[in-house]
Each structure stands twice: as structure tokens, then as C-alpha cells.
mmCIF file of C-alpha atoms in Angstrom:
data_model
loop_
_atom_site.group_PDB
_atom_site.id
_atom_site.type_symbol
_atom_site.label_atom_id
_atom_site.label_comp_id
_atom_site.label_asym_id
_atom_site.label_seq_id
_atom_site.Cartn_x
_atom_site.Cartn_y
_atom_site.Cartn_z
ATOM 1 C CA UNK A 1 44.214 57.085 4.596
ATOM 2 C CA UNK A 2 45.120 60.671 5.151
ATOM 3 C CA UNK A 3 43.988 61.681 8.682
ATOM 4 C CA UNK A 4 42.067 64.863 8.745
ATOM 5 C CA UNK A 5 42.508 68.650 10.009
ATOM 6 C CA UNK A 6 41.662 69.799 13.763
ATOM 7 C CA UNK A 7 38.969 72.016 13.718
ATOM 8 C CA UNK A 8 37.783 74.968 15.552
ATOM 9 C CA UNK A 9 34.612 75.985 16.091
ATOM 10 C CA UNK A 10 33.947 79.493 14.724
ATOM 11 C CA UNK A 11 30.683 80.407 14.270
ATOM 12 C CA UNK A 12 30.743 81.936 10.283
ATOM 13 C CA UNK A 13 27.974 84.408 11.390
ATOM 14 C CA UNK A 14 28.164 85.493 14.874
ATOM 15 C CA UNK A 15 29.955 89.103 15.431
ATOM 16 C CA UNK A 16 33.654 88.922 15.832
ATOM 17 C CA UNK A 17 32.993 90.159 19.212
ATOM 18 C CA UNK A 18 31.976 86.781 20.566
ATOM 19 C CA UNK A 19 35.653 85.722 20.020
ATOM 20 C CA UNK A 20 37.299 89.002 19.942
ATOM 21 C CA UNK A 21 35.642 91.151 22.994
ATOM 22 C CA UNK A 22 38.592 93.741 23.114
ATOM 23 C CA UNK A 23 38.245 94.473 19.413
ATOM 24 C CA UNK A 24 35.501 97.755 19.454
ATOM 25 C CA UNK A 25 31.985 97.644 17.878
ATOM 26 C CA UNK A 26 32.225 99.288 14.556
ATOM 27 C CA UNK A 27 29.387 101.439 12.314
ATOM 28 C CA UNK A 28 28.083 97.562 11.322
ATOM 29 C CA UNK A 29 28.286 94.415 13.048
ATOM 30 C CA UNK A 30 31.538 92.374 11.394
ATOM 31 C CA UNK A 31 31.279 88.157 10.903
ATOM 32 C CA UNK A 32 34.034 85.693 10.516
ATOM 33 C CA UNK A 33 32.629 84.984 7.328
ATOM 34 C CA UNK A 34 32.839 88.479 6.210
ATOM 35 C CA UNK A 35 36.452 88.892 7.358
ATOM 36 C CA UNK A 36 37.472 86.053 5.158
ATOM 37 C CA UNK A 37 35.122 86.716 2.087
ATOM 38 C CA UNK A 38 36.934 90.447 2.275
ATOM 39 C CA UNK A 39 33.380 91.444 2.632
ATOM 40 C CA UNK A 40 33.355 93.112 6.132
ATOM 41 C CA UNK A 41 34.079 97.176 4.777
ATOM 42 C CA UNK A 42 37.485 97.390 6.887
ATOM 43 C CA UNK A 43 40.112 99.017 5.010
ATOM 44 C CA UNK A 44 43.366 97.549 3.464
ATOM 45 C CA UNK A 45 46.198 99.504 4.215
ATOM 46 C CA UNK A 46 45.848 103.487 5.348
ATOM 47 C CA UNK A 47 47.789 106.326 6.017
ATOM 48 C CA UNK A 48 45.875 106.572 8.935
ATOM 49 C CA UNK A 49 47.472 102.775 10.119
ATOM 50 C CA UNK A 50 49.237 102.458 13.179
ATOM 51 C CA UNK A 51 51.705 100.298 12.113
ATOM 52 C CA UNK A 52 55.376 100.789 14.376
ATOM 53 C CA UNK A 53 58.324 99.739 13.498
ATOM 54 C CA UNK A 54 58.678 97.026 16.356
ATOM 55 C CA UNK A 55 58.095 93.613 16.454
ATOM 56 C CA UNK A 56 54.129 92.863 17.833
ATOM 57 C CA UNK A 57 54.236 90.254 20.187
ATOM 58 C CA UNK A 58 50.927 89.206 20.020
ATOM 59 C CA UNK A 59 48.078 88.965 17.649
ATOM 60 C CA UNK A 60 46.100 91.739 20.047
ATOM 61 C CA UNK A 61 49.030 93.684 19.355
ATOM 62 C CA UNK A 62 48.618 93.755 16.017
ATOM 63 C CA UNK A 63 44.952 95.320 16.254
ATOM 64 C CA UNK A 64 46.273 98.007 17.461
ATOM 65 C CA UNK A 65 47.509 98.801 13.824
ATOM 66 C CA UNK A 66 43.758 99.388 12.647
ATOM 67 C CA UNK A 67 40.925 98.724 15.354
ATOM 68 C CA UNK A 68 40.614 102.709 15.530
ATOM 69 C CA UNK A 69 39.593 103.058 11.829
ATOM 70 C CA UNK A 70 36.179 103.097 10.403
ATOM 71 C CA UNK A 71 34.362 100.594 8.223
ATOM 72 C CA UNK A 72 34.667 101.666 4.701
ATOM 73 C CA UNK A 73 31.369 100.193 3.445
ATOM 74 C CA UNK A 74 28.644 98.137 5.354
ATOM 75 C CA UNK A 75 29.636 94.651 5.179
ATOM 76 C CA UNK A 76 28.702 92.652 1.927
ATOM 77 C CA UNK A 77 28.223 96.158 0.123
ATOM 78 C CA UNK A 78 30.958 95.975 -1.911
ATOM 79 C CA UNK A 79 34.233 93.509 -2.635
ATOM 80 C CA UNK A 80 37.240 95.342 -0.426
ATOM 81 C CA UNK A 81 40.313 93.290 0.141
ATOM 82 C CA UNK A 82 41.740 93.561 3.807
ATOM 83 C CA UNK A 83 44.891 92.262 5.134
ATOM 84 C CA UNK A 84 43.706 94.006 8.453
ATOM 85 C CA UNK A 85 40.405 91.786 8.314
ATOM 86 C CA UNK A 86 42.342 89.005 7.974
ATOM 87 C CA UNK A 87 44.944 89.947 11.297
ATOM 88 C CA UNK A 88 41.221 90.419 12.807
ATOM 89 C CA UNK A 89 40.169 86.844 11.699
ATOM 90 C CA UNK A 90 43.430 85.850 13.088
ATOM 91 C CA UNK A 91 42.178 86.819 16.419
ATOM 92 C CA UNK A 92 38.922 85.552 16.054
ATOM 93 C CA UNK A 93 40.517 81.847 15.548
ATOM 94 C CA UNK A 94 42.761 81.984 18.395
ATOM 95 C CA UNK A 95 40.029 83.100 20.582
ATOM 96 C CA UNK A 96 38.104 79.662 19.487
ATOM 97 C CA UNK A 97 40.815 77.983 19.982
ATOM 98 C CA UNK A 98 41.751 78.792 23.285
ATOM 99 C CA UNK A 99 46.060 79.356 22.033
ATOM 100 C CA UNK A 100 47.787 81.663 20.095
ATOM 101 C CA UNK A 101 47.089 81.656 16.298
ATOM 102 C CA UNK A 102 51.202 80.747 15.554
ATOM 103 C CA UNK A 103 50.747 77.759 17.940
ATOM 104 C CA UNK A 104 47.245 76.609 16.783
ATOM 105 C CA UNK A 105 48.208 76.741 12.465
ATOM 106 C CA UNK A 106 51.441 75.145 13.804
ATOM 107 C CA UNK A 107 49.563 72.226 15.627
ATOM 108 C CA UNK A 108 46.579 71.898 13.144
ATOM 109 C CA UNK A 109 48.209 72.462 9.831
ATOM 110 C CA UNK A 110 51.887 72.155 9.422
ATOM 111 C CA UNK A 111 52.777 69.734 11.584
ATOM 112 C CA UNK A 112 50.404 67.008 9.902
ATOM 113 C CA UNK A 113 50.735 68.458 6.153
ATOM 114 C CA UNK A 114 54.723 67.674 7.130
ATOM 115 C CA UNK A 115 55.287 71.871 6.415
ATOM 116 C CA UNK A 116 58.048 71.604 8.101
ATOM 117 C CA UNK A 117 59.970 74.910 5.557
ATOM 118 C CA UNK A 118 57.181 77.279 7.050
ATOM 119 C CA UNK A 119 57.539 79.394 10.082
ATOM 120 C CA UNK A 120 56.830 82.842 10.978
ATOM 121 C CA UNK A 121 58.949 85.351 9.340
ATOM 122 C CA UNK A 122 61.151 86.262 12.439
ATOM 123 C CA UNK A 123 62.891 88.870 10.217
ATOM 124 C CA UNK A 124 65.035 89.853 12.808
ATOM 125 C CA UNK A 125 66.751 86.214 13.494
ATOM 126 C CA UNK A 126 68.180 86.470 9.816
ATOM 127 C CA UNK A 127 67.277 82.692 9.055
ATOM 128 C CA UNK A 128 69.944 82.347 6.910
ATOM 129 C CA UNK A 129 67.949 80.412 4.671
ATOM 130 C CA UNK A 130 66.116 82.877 3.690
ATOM 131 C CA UNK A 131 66.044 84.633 0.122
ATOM 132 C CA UNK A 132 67.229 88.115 -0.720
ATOM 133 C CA UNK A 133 64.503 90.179 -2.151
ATOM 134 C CA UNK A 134 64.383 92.528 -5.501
ATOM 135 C CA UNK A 135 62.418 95.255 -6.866
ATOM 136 C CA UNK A 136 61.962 96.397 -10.051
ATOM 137 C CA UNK A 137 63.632 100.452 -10.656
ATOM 138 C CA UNK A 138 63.951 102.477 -13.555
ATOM 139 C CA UNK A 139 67.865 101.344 -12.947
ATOM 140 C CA UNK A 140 66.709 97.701 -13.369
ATOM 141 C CA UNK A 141 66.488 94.775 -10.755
ATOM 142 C CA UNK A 142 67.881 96.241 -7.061
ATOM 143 C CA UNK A 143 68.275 94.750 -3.678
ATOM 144 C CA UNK A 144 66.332 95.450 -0.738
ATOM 145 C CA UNK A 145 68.523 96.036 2.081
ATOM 146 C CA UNK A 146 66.014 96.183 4.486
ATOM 147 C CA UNK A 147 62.219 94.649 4.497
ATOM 148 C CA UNK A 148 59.637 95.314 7.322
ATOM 149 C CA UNK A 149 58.653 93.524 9.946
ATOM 150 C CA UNK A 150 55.552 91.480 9.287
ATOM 151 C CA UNK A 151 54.775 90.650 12.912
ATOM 152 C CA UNK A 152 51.828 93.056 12.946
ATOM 153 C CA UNK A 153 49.567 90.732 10.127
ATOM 154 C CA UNK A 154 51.104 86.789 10.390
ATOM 155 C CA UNK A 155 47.549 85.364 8.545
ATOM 156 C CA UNK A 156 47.584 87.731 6.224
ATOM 157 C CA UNK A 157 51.620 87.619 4.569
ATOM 158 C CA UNK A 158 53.634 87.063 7.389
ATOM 159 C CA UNK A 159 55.128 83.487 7.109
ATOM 160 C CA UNK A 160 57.999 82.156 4.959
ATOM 161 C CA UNK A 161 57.454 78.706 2.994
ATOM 162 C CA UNK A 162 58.753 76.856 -0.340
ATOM 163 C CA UNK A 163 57.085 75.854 -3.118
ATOM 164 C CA UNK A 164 56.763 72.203 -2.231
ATOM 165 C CA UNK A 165 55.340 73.209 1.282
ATOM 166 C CA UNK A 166 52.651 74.896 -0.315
ATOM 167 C CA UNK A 167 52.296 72.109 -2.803
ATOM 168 C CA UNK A 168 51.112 70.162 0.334
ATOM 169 C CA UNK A 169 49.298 72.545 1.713
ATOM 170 C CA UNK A 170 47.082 73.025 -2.281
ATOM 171 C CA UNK A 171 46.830 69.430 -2.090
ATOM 172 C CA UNK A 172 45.179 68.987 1.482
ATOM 173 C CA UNK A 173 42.363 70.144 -0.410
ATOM 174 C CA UNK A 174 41.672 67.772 -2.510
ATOM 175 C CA UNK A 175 42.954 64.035 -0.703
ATOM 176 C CA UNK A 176 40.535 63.950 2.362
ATOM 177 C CA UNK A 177 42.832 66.075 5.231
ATOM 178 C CA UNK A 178 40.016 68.689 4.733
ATOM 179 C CA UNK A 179 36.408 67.649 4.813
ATOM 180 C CA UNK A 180 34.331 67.708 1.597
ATOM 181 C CA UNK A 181 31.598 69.840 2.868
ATOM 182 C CA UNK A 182 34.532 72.470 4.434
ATOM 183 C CA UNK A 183 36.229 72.492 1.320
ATOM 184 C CA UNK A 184 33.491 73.363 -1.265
ATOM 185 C CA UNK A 185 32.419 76.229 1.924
ATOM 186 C CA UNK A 186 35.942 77.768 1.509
ATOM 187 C CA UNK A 187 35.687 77.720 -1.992
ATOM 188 C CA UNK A 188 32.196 78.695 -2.946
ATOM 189 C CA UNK A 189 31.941 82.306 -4.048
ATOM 190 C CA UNK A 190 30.585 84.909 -1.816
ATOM 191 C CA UNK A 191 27.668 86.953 -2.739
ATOM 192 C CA UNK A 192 27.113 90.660 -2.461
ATOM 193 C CA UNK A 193 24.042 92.179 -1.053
ATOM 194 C CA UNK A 194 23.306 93.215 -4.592
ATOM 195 C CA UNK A 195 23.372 89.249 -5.144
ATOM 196 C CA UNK A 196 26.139 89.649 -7.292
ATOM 197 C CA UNK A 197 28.946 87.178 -6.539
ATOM 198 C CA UNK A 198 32.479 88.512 -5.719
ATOM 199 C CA UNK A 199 34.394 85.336 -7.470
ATOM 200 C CA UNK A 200 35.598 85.045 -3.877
ATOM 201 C CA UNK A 201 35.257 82.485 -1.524
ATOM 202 C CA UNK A 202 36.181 82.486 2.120
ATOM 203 C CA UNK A 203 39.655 83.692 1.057
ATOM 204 C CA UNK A 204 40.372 81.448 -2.089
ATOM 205 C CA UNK A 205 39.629 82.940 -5.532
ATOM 206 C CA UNK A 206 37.601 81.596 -8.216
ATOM 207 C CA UNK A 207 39.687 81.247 -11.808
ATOM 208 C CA UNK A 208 40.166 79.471 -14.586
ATOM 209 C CA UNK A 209 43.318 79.153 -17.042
ATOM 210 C CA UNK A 210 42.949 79.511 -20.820
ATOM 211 C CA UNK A 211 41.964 76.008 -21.529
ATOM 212 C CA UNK A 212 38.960 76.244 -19.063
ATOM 213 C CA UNK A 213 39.628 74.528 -16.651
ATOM 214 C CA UNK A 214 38.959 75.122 -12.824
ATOM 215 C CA UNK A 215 41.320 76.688 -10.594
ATOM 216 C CA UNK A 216 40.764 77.623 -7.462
ATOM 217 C CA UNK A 217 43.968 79.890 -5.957
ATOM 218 C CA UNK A 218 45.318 83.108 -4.148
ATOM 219 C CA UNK A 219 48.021 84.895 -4.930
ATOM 220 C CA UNK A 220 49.904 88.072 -2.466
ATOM 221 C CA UNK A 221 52.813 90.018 -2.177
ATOM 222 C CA UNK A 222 54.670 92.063 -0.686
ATOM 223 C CA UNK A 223 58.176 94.234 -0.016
ATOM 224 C CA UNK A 224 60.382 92.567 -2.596
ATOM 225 C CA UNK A 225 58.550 89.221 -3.040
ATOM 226 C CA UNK A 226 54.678 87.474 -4.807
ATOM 227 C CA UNK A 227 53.312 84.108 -4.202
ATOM 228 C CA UNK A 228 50.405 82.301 -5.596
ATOM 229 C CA UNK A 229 48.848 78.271 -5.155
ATOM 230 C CA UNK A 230 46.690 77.318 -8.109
ATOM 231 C CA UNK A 231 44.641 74.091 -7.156
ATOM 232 C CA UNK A 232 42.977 72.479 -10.055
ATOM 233 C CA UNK A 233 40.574 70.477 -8.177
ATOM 234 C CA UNK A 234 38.897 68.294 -11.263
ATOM 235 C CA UNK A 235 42.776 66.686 -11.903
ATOM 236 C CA UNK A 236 44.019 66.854 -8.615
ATOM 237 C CA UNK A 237 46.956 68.806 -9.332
ATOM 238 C CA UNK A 238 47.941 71.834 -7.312
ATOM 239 C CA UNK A 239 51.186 74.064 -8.288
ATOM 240 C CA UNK A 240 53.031 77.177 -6.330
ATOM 241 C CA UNK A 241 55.171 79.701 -7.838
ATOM 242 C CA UNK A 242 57.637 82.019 -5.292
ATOM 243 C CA UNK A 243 59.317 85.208 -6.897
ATOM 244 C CA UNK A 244 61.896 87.189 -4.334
ATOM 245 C CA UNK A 245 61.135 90.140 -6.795
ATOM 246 C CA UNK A 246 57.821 92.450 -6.817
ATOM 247 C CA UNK A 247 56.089 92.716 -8.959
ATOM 248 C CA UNK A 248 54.939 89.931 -10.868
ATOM 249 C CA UNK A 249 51.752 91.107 -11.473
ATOM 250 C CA UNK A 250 50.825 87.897 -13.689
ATOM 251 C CA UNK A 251 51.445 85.173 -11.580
ATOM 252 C CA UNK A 252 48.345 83.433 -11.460
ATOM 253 C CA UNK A 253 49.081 82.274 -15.678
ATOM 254 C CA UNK A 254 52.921 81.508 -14.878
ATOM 255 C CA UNK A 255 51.416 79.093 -12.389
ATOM 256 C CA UNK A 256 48.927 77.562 -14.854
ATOM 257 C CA UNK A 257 51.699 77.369 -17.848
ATOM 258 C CA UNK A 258 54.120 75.668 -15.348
ATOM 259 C CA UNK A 259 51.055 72.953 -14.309
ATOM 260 C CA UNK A 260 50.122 73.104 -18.306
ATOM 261 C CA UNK A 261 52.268 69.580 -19.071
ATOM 262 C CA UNK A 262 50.987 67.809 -16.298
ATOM 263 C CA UNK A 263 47.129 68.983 -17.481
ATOM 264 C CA UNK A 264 47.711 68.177 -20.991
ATOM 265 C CA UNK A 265 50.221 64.977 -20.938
ATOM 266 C CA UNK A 266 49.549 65.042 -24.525
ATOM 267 C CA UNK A 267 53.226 64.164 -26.177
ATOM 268 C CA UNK A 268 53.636 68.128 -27.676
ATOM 269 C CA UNK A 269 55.933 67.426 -30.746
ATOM 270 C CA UNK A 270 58.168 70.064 -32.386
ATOM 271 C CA UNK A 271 56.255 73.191 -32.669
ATOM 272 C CA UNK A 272 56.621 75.058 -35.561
ATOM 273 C CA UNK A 273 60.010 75.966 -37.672
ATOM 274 C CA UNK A 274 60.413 79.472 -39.390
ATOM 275 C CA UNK A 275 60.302 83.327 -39.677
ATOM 276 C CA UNK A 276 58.056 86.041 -40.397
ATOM 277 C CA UNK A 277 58.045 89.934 -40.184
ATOM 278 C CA UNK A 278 54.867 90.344 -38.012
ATOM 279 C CA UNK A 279 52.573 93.273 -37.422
ATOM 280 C CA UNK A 280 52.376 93.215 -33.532
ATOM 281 C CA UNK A 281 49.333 94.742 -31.924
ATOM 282 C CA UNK A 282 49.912 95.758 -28.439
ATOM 283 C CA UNK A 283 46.785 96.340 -25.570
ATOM 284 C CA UNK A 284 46.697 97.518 -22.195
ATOM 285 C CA UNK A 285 44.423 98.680 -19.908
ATOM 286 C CA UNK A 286 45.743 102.046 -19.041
ATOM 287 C CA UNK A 287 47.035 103.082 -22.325
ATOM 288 C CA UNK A 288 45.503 102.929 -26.407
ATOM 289 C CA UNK A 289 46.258 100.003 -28.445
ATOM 290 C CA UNK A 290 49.007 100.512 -30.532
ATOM 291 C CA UNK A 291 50.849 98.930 -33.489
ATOM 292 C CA UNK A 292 54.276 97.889 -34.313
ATOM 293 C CA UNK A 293 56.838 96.272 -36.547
ATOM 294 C CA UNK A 294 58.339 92.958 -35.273
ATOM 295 C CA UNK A 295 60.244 90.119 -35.886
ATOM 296 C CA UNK A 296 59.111 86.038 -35.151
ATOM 297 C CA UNK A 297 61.707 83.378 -34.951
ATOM 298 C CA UNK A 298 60.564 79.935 -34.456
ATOM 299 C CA UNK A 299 62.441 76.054 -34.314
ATOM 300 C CA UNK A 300 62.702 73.168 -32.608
ATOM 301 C CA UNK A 301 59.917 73.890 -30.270
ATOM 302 C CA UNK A 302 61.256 77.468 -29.192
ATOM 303 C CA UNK A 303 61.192 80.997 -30.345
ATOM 304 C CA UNK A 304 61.415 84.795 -29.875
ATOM 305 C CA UNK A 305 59.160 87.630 -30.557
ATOM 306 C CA UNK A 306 61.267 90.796 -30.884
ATOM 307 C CA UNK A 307 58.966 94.068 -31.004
ATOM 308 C CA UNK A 308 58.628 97.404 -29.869
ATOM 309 C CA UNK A 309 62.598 96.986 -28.558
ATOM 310 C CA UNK A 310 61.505 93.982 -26.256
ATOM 311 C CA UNK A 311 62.162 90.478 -27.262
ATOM 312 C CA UNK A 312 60.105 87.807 -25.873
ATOM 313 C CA UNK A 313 60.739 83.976 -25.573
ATOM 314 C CA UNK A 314 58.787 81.623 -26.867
ATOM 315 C CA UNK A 315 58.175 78.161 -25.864
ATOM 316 C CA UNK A 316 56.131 75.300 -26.794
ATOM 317 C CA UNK A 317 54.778 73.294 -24.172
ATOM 318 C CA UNK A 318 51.660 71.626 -25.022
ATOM 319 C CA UNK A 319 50.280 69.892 -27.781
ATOM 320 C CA UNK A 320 48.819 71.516 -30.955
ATOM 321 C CA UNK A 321 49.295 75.923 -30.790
ATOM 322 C CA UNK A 322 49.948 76.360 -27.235
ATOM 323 C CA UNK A 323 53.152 78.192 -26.701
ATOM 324 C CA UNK A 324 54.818 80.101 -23.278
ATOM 325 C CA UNK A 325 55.584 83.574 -23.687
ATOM 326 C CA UNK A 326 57.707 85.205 -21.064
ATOM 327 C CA UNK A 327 58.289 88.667 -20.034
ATOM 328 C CA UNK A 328 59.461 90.358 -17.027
ATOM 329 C CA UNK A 329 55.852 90.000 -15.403
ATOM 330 C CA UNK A 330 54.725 86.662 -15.780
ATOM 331 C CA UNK A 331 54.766 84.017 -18.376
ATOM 332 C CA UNK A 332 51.334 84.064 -20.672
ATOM 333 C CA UNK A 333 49.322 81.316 -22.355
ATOM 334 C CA UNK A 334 50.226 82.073 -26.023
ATOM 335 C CA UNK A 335 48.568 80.192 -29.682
ATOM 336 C CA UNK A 336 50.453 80.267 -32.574
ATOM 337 C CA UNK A 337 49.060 79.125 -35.327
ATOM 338 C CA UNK A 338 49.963 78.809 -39.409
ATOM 339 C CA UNK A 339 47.544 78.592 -42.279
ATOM 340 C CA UNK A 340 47.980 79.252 -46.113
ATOM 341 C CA UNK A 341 51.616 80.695 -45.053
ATOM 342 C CA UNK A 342 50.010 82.901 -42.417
ATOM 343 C CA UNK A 343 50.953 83.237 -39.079
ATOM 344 C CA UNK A 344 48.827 84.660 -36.653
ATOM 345 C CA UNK A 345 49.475 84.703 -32.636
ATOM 346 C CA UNK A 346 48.219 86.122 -29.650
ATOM 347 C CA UNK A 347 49.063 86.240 -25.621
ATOM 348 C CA UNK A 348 46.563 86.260 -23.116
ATOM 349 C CA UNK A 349 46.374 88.087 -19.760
ATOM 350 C CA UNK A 350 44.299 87.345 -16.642
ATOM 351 C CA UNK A 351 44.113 87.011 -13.506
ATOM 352 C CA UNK A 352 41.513 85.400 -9.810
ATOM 353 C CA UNK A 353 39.160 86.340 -9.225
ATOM 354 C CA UNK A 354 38.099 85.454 -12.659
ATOM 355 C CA UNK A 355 34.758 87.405 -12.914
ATOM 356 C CA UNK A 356 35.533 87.674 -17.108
ATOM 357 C CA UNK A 357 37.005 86.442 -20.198
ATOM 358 C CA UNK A 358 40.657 86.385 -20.474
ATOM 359 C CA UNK A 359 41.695 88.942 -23.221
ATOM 360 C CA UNK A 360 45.182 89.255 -25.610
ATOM 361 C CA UNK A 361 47.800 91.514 -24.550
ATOM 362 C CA UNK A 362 49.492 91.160 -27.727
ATOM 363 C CA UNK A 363 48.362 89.661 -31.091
ATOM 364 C CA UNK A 364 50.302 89.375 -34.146
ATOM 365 C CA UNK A 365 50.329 88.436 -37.831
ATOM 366 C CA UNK A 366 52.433 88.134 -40.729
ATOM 367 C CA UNK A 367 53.627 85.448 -43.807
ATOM 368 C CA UNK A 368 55.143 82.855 -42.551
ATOM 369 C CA UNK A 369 58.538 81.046 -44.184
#
């Protein structure tokens, strides 16, 4: 059987202090539990951050980025993610542990999940396995030349991986390396004071893809690169996506559509086969709804959606309507559908914590030949 994890003993709700005594008493008392429910009121990033560019040499180090600013909120007030509570979590652990946090995930995670692709990102030894990272410009997809140093917050984005190391690390969630009990703690969603619940658990995210079903997952970024794990704990299927290029703001539904086939091992057939001249509603958040002229080409189980001067691909990968459509941010859980020579289609758009329905993007509709 698969042995299971090395624990420490943090107490959830004793003050960091207890673990921490150099980090200074804030406005509010601040919990473990707090610092990884993103609960505790500390700020994400400031202007007012300390951050230098040098490499920290120690997780203490690294509070010197933000133990001089002020709680935001009182804890459990509101939602408010924090790398900088997590960097303070960091420290909590390795005082309960009694070794520094790089050692102790080194001993008590990667070494038995067989991680053996993740390390700290030592920017400055140029592992020269390591990607090049893009961003997205007005110019179109650029090289960074130079990313910073990510010494100053290792639990909260500062290790490299793969894919299939975090593949092992999803599923030590779900075949008995983690204990039952721990696991549905980590993943239970935290509750405001209001008793509202955050859709947040002790730093995993509550979700769901477009079929329903359960997925429990985190997804972060940052200069030039955006990662996400999606466990879906009912099948016992986990799946991680890794883009070198910011940002992919959608990455939680690319992650589902790749896992879609193994979810649905329903044989998908052909798809559909023909053309229409669709009217192409498009929604976003920020901007009115608008309408436009476009042009659907389906056969053979792919496709492409030109409108509005972009032209999207279309794939079919699971049985019955269920088609990928990809874009530059993500690719999105997509039905098309014919009936009485109609074609009607629309694109869906979410992301964890899943506190709501998913909603379309873009819909469309038109005769079908």
C-alpha cells in the first residue's frame, strides 16, 4: 500500500506567534488556519512591500518583505488572497518542524511522491532545463529576458515542477499518502464570520466543470508563466496544465477539457459535418454584450468559428454536443447542437472558487447545411 505523509503538528488555531515569535503582533490575532484559508486580513502584494532585489536566504528573510504592514480586515471578515500569508505559514511550518521549510517539503513530500522535477526556483543557477517565459503585448507573444527572484515567497510560487510531478502530487490526495480525515480538512470550505462560505478550503478551491462534477484545484501565476491541478476526487483522476506565457486567465476549464476523455470514456463519434452563417453573441464582464456576423465550419469531428476577426477552433471531444473551443486564454467547454436545420452553440467561462453558475461567453445560432 502507499505509505503515508510525515506530519507536523501545527495547531490550526493557536496564533502564529507560538511558531513564529519574531513575526510582530498585528491589529488581530492571526491562525494557521487563517493563513491558509486566505482569511487572516494580510495584504497580497503592496506598494508599500519590501521586496529587494536579492536572493532571501531564509524564510525569516522573507518576512521582512511584509511583517511591517497592517492587517487589511480582521481575520475571517472578508475572503483576501495572500501570497505573504502564505510565506508567513511557511514559517509557521518550519517552526513545527524544527528545519527549514525547503528541507522539510523536500523530506515529507517529494521525496516519497517520487517529485523528483521539483526544486526551488534557484533563478540564478540557470537550470538549463528550465522554460523560457512569454507575455502577452499589444506586439503579440514576447520574451522575458529577465524574471524575478522568487526566493522571498517559496510556498506561495516559488518552485519549478512538470506536469506529471504535480500529477503525483493531485493524486496523493486521493490513494491513502494523505489521511482521509486531513484531506476532507484541506478541502472543506472555509466560512466567513458572516457564515458565508468562501468556496475555499485551507488553500484548495472548491469547483466544478460544466458537467458537474467535483473538482477540487488551485491555480497561480506569475512573471511570464500560470499553473493549475484539478483533482476530481469522485473518479480519481487528477490533471495539471503548465503555460510559460501569462496570462491564461482560463485555466481551470483547459484543465477540465484536457481530463474531459478520461471522465467521459464514452466512444465520441464524428461530431457534426457542415456550415452555417451564424449570429454570434459575444459577453463579458467589463464590457456590453454585443452582436456579430460569423462564419461555422464543421467535419470530421473538428471545426472553426470565425467572428468578430477572430477564428476559433473547434474540437469534439466527448460524446453527444460537447465540443473544445480554443482561444488565446484558455480552452472552453463548448455544446453544439442541430435541430430542424438549426444550429445553436454556446462557450462557457468559469473559474475556483466556484461560488456560481458557469455562464456563456459566446453563443451562436444560425441554419445549418
Amino acid at each position: 500500500g502507499q505509505q503515508q505523509a510525515h506530519h507536523v503538528g501545527v495547531d490550526l488555531a493557536a496564533p502564529v506567534q507560538r511558531y513564529v515569535p519574531a513575526f510582530p503582533e498585528k491589529q488581530w490575532p492571526i491562525t494557521a488556519r487563517q493563513l491558509a484559508g486566505h482569511l487572516s486580513g494580510l495584504p497580497h502584494y503592496t506598494p508599500a512591500d519590501r521586496t529587494e532585489p536579492r536572493f532571501y536566504a531564509s524564510v525569516g528573510d522573507a518576512l521582512t518583505v511584509f511583517s511591517h504592514l497592517v492587517q487589511m480586515s480582521e481575520p475571517g471578515a472578508t475572503y483576501r488572497y495572500s501570497t505573504h500569508g502564505y510565506t508567513l505559514l511557511s514559517a509557521a511550518i518550519e517552526g513545527a518542524a524544527g528545519e527549514p521549510f525547503l528541507d522539510y517539503v523536500s523530506n515529507a513530500v517529494l521525496q516519497p511522491l517520487a517529485m523528483q522535477a521539483t526544486a526551488p526556483d534557484l533563478r540564478a543557477a540557470q537550470h538549463p532545463e528550465l522554460t523560457r517565459f512569454y507575455t502577452l503585448r499589444d506586439t503579440g507573444i514576447v520574451a522575458l529576458e529577465q524574471t524575478e527572484d522568487p526566493s522571498y515567497k517559496w510556498a506561495g510560487g516559488g518552485l519549478t515542477s512538470t506536469p506529471s510531478d504535480l500529477v503525483r502530487l493531485g493524486l496523493a490526495y486521493v490513494n491513502g499518502f494523505l489521511r482521509a480525515d486531513v484531506v476532507e480538512e484541506l478541502w472543506r470550505s472555509q466560512r466567513l464570520k458572516s457564515g458565508s462560505e468562501t468556496g475555499v478550503g485551507l488553500g484548495w478551491r472548491n469547483g466544478r466543470d460544466a458537467a458537474g462534477r467535483r473538482a477540487i484545484e488551485h491555480a497561480g501565476s506569475m512573471q511570464g508563466t500560470r499553473s493549475v491541478v484539478s483533482i476530481f476526487p469522485e473518479q480519481r483522476i487528477a490533471v495539471a496544465v503548465m503555460a510559460n506565457r501569462e496570462w491564461s486567465s482560463h485555466i481551470e476549464s483547459t484543465a477540465h477539457m484536457l481530463a474531459l476523455p478520461y471522465l467521459d470514456p464514452r466512444p465520441r463519434g464524428r461530431g457534426l459535418t457542415g456550415s452555417a452563417i451564424v449570429s454570434v453573441e459575444l459577453t463579458s464582464p467589463n464590457f456590453p454584450a454585443r452582436r456579430v456576423e460569423g462564419q461555422l465550419t464543421l467535419r470530421d469531428g473538428r471545426g472553426t468559428l470565425v467572428a468578430d476577426g477572430v477564428t476559433y477552433q473547434l474540437l469534439h471531444v466527448a460524446a453527444g454536443d460537447v465540443y473544445a473551443l480554443v482561444r488565446a486564454a484558455g480552452i472552453y467547454h463548448t455544446t453544439i447542437s442541430v435541430a430542424n436545420g438549426q444550429v445553436t452553440g454556446r462557450a462557457l467561462s468559469y473559474s475556483s472558487p466556484q461560488l456560481g453558475a458557469a455562464t456563456a461567453f459566446l453563443s451562436f445560432s444560425g441554419s445549418f447545411r
